Short mmCIF file of C-alpha atoms in Angstrom, two decimals:
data_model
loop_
_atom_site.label_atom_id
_atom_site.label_comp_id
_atom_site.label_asym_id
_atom_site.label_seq_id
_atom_site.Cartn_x
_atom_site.Cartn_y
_atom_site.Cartn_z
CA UNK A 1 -8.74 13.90 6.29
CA UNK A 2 -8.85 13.86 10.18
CA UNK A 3 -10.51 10.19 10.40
CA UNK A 4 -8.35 7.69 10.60
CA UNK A 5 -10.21 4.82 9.89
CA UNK A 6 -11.55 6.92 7.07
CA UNK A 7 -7.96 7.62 5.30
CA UNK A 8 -6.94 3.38 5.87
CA UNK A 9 -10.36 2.57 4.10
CA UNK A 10 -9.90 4.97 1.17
CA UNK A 11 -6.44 4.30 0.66
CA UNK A 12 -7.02 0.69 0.75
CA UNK A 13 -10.39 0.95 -1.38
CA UNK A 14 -8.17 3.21 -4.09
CA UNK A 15 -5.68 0.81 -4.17
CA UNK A 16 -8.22 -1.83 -5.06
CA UNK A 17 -9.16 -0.13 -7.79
CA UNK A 18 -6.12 -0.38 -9.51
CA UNK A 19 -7.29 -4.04 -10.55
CA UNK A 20 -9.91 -2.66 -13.08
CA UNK A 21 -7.46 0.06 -14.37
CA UNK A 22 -4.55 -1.78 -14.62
CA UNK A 23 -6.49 -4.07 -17.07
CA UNK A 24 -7.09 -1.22 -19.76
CA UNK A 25 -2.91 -1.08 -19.83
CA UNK A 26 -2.48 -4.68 -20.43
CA UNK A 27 -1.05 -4.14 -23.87
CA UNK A 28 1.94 -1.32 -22.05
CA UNK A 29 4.89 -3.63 -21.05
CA UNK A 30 4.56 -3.91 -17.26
CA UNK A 31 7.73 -2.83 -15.70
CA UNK A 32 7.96 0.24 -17.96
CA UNK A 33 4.41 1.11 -17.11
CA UNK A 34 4.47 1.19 -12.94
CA UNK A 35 8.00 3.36 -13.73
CA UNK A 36 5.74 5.52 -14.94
CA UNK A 37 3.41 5.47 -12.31
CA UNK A 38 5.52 6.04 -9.87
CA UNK A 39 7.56 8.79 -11.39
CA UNK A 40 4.35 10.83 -11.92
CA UNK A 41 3.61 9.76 -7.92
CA UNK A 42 7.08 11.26 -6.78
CA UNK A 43 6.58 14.84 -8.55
CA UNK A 44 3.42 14.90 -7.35
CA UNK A 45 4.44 14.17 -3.61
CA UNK A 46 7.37 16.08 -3.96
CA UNK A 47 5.77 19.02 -5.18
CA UNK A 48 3.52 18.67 -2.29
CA UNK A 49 6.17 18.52 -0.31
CA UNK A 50 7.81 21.56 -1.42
CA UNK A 51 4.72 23.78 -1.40
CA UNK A 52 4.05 22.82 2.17
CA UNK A 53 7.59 24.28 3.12
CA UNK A 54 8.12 21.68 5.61
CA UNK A 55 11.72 21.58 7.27
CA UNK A 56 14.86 20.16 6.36
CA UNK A 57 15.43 16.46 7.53
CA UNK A 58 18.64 15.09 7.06
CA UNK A 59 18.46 11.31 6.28
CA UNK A 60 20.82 8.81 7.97
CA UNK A 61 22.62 5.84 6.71
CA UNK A 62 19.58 3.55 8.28
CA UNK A 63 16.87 5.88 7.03
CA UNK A 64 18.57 6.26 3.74
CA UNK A 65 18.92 1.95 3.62
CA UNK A 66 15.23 1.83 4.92
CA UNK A 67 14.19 3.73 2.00
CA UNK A 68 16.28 2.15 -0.51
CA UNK A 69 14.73 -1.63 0.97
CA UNK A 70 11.11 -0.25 0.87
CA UNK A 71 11.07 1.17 -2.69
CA UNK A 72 12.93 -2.37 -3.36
CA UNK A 73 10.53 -4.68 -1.92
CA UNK A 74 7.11 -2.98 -0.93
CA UNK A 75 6.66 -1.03 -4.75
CA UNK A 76 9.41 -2.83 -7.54
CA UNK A 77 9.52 -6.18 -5.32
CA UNK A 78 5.48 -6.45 -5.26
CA UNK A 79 5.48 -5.85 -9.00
CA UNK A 80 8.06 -8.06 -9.53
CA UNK A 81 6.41 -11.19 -7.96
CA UNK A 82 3.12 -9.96 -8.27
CA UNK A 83 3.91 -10.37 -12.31
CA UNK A 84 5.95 -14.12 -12.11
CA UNK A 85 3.09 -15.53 -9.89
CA UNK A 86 0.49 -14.74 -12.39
CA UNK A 87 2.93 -16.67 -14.98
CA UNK A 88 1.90 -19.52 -12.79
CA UNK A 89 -1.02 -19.28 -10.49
CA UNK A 90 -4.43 -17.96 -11.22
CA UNK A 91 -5.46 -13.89 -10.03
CA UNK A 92 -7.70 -16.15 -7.41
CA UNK A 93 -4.96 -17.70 -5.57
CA UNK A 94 -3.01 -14.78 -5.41
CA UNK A 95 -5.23 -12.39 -4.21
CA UNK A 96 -6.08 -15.20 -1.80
CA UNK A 97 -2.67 -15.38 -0.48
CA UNK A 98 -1.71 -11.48 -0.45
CA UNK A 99 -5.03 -11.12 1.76
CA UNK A 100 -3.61 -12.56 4.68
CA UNK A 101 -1.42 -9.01 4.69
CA UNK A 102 -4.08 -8.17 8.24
CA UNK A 103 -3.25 -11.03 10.03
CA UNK A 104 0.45 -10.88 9.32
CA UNK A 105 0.20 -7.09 10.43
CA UNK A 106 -1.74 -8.17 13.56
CA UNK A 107 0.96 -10.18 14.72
CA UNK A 108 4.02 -8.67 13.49
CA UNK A 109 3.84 -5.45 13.99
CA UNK A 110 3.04 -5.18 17.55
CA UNK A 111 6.10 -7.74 18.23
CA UNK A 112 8.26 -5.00 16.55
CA UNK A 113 7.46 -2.55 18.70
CA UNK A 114 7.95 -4.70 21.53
CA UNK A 115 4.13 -5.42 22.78
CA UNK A 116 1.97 -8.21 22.66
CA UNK A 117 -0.55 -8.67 19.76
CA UNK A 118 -4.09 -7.82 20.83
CA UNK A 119 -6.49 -10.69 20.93
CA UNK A 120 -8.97 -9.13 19.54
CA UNK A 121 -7.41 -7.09 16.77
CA UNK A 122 -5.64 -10.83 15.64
CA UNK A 123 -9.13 -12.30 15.79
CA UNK A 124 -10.25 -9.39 13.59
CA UNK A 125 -7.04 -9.89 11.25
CA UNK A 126 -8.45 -13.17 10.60
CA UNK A 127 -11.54 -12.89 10.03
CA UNK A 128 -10.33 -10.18 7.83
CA UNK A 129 -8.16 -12.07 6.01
CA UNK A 130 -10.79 -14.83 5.39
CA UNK A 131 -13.27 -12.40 4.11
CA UNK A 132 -10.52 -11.22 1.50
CA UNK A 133 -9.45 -14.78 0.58
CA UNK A 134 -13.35 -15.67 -0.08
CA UNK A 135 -13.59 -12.24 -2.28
CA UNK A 136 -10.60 -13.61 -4.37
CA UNK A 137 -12.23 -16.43 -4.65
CA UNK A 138 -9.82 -19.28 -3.09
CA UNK A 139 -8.53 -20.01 -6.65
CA UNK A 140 -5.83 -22.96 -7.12
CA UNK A 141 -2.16 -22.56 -8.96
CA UNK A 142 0.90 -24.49 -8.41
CA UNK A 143 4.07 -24.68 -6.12
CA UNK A 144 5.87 -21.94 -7.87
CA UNK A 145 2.67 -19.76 -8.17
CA UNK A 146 2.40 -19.94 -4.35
CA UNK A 147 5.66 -19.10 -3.09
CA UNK A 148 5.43 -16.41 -5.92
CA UNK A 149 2.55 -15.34 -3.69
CA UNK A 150 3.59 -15.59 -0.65
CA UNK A 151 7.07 -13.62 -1.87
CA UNK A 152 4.24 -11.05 -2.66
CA UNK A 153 2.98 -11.12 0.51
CA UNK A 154 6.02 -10.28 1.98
CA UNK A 155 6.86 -7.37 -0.10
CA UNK A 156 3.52 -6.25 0.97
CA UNK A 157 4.02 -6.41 4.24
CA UNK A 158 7.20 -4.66 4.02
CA UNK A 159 5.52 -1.96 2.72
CA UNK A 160 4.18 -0.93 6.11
CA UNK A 161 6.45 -2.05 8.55
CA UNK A 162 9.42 -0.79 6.60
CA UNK A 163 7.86 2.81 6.79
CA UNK A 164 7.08 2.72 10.78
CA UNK A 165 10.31 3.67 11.99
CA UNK A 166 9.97 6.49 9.01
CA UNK A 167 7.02 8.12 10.08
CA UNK A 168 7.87 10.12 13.30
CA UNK A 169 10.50 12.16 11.46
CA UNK A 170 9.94 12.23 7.97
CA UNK A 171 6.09 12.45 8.43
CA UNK A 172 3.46 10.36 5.25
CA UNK A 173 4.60 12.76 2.84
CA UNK A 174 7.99 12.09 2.58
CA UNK A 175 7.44 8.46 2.87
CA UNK A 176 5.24 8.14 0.06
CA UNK A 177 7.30 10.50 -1.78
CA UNK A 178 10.90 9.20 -1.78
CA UNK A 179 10.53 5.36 -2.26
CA UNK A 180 8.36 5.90 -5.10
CA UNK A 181 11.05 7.85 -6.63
CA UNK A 182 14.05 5.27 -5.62
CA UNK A 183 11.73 2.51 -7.08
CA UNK A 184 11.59 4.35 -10.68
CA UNK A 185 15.40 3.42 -11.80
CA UNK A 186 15.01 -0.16 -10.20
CA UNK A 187 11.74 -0.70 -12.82
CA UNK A 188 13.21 0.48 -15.74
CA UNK A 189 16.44 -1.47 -15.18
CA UNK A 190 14.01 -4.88 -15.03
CA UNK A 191 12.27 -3.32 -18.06
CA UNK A 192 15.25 -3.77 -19.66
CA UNK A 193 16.33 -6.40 -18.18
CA UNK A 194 13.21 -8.46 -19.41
CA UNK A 195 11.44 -6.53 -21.96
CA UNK A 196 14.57 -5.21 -24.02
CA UNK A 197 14.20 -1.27 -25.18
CA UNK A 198 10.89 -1.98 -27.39
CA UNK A 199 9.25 -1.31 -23.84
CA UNK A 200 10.09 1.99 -23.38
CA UNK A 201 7.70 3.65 -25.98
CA UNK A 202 5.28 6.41 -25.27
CA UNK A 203 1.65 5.41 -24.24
CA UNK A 204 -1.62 5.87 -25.99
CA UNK A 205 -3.80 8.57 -24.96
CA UNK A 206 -6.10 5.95 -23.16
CA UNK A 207 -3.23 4.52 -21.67
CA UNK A 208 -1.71 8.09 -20.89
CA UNK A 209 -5.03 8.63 -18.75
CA UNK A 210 -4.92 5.29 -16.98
CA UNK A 211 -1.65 5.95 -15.56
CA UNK A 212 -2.43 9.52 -15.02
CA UNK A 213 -5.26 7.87 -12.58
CA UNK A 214 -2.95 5.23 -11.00
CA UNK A 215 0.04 7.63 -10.69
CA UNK A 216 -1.90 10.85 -8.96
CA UNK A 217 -5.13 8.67 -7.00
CA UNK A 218 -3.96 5.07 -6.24
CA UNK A 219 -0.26 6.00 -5.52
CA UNK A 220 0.37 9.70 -4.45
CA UNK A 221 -3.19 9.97 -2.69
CA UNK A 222 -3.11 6.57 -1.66
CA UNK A 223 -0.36 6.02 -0.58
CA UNK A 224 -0.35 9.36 2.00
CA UNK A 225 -3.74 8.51 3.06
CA UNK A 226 -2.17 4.88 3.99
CA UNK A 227 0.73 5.90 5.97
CA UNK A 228 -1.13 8.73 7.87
CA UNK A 229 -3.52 6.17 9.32
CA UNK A 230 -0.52 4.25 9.66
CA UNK A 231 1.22 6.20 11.91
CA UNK A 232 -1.99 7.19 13.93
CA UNK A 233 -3.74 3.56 14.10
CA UNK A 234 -0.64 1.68 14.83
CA UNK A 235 0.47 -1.25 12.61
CA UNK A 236 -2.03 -4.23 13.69
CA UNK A 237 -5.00 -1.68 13.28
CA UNK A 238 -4.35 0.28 10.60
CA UNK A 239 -3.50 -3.33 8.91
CA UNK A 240 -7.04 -4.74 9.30
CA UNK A 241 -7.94 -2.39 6.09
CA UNK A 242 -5.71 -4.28 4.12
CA UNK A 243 -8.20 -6.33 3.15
CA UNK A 244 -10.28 -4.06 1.83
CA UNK A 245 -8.40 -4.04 -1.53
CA UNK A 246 -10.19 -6.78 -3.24
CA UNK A 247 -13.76 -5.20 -1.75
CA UNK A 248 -12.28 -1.88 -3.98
CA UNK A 249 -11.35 -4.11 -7.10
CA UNK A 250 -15.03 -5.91 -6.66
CA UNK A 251 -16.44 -2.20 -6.86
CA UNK A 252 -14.55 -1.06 -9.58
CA UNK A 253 -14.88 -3.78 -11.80
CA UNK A 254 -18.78 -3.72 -11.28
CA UNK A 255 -18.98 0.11 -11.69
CA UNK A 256 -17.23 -0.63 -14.92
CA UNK A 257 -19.51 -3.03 -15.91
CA UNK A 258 -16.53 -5.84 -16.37
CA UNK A 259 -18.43 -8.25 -13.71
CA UNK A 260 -20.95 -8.71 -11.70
CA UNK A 261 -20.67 -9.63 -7.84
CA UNK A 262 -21.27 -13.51 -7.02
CA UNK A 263 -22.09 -14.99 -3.57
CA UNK A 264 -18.62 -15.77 -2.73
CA UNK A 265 -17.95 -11.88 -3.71
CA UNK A 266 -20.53 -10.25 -1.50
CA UNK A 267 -19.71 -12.62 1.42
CA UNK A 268 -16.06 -11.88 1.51
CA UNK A 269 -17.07 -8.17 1.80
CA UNK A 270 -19.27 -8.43 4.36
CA UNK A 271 -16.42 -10.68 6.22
CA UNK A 272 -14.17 -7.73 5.77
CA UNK A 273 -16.30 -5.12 6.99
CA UNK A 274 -17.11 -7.40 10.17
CA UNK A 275 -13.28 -8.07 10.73
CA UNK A 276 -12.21 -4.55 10.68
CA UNK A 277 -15.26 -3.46 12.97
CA UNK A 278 -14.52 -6.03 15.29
CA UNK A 279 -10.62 -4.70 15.34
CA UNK A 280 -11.47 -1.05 15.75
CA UNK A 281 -13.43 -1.40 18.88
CA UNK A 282 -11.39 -0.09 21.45
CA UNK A 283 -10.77 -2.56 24.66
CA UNK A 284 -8.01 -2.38 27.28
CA UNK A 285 -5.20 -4.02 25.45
CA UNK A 286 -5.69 -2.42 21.76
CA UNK A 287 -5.99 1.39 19.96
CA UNK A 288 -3.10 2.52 21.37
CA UNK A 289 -1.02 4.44 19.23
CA UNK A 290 2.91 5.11 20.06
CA UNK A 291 3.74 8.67 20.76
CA UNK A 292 6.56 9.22 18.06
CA UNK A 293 3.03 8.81 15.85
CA UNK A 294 1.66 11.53 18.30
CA UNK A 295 4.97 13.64 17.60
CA UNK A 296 4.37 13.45 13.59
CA UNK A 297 0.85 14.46 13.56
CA UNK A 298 2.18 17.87 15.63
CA UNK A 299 4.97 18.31 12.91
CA UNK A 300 2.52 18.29 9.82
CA UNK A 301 -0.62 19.38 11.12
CA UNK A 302 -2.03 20.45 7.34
CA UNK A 303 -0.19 17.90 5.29
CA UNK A 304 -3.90 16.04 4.94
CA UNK A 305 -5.35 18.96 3.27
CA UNK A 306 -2.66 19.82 0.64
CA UNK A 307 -2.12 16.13 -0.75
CA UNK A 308 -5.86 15.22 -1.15
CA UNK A 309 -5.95 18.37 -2.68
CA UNK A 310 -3.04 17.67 -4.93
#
């Protein structure tokens, strides 16, 4: 996929859908269940990988520590405090709070690489993040449910800026690829940790299929598709599709026939499509993407291709 803008919004609009499919795997014990996902994810992305014969990198101590944190906080981390907060807040509040993940991005990302946020890409953050609080529907849970969500947020966060000083030399592929295969051993271990070994049995057939979907599309698609854009939006622009998660769990869950869309639903999304509009217009201060980014694109110039096709 040669659009940017195009890969953010499907990898953020596939990752929304995970809401609707997640919920037919309810019964699974959680931990055990997103080890699976994500070992499926790495042989796909590996195999990808292999086929495309890129070269030979040879990982540092800080890439190999990078990796190690992101599989830690922005794939078992998430999971890990995306499950405790629902113990105590509502899916509301939580996808209220994990929507500001645009206007932290905005912000933080840009001071990282040592610029100044744009004004109007933070403008657009907000109003991004606005429009995805208002599509979770500003729901209410207590003290412990919000710093749940907020530790969340973080690990979300991480998940992107974590991989930015990844990209120029291990390209999307390996990114996606090798956290999602560190995070595997961390899962099980809190499967067993809190679920004992009755969580490690094999799935159902249904439940085979649903983790078929979320392992292959919302994770090994996805999750290329994410940090391509990444690398070739920058971090404040490519984060304004961030809230277009709970626009894809809104569509899923109504093509499903689970719900159907209120007012509070349909203006969030039209927020969110506003916000990230109003941060891809181009002005003199914002699109500009760093040139290791540039340098990645030229080292995988067909790495699109092979993993949608995967």
């Amino acid at each position: 996929m040669k659009s940017a803008p195009a890969g953010a919004a499907s990898a953020m609009l596939l990752v929304g859908t995970s809401t609707a499919v997640s919920a037919t795997v309810a019964d699974y014990p959680v931990f055990a269940g997103q080890a699976l996902r994500y070992a499926l994810a790495a042989v796909i992305l590996l195999a990808v990988v292999r086929r495309r014969a890129l070269p030979r990198v040879r990982l540092t101590p800080r890439e190999l520590l990078l990796l190690v944190a992101l599989a830690a906080t922005g794939l078992a981390g998430f999971n890990l405090f995306l499950v405790e907060a629902t113990r105590h807040a509502g899916p509301a509040m939580i996808g209220s709070v994990v929507g500001a993940v645009p206007l932290v991005l905005a912000l933080v990302g840009p001071l990282l690489e040592r610029r100044r946020p744009s004004p109007r890409t933070v403008g657009a953050a907000l109003v991004v993040a606005v429009g995805a609080a208002v599509a979770a529907g500003l729901g209410s849970g207590s003290l412990p449910g919000l710093l749940l969500s907020l530790g969340a947020l973080a690990c979300e966060v991480a998940f992107s800026l974590l991989a930015v000083p990844l990209l120029p030399k291990l390209g999307p592929l390996r990114v996606a690829a090798y956290p999602a295969a560190l995070s595997v051993p961390m899962l099980l271990a809190a499967s067993l940790a809190l679920d004992g070994t009755s969580a490690l049995r094999l799935p159902t057939p249904g439940e085979a299929a649903a983790f078929g979907y979320l392992g292959a599309i919302v994770t090994a698609a996805a999750f290329f598709l994410w940090y391509d854009a990444l690398r070739r939006l920058g971090t404040d622009r490519a984060g304004l599709f961030a809230g277009l998660v709970p626009v894809g769990a809104l569509l899923t869950t109504v093509a499903l026939g689970l719900d159907r869309p209120g007012p509070a639903d349909v203006a969030g999304a039209l927020l969110v499509a506003v916000g990230v509009v109003m941060g891809l217009r181009r002005s003199g201060d914002t699109g500009r993407v760093s040139q290791p980014s540039e340098v990645a694109v030229d080292r995988e110039p067909a790495a699109s291709q092979a993993s949608v096709a995967s």
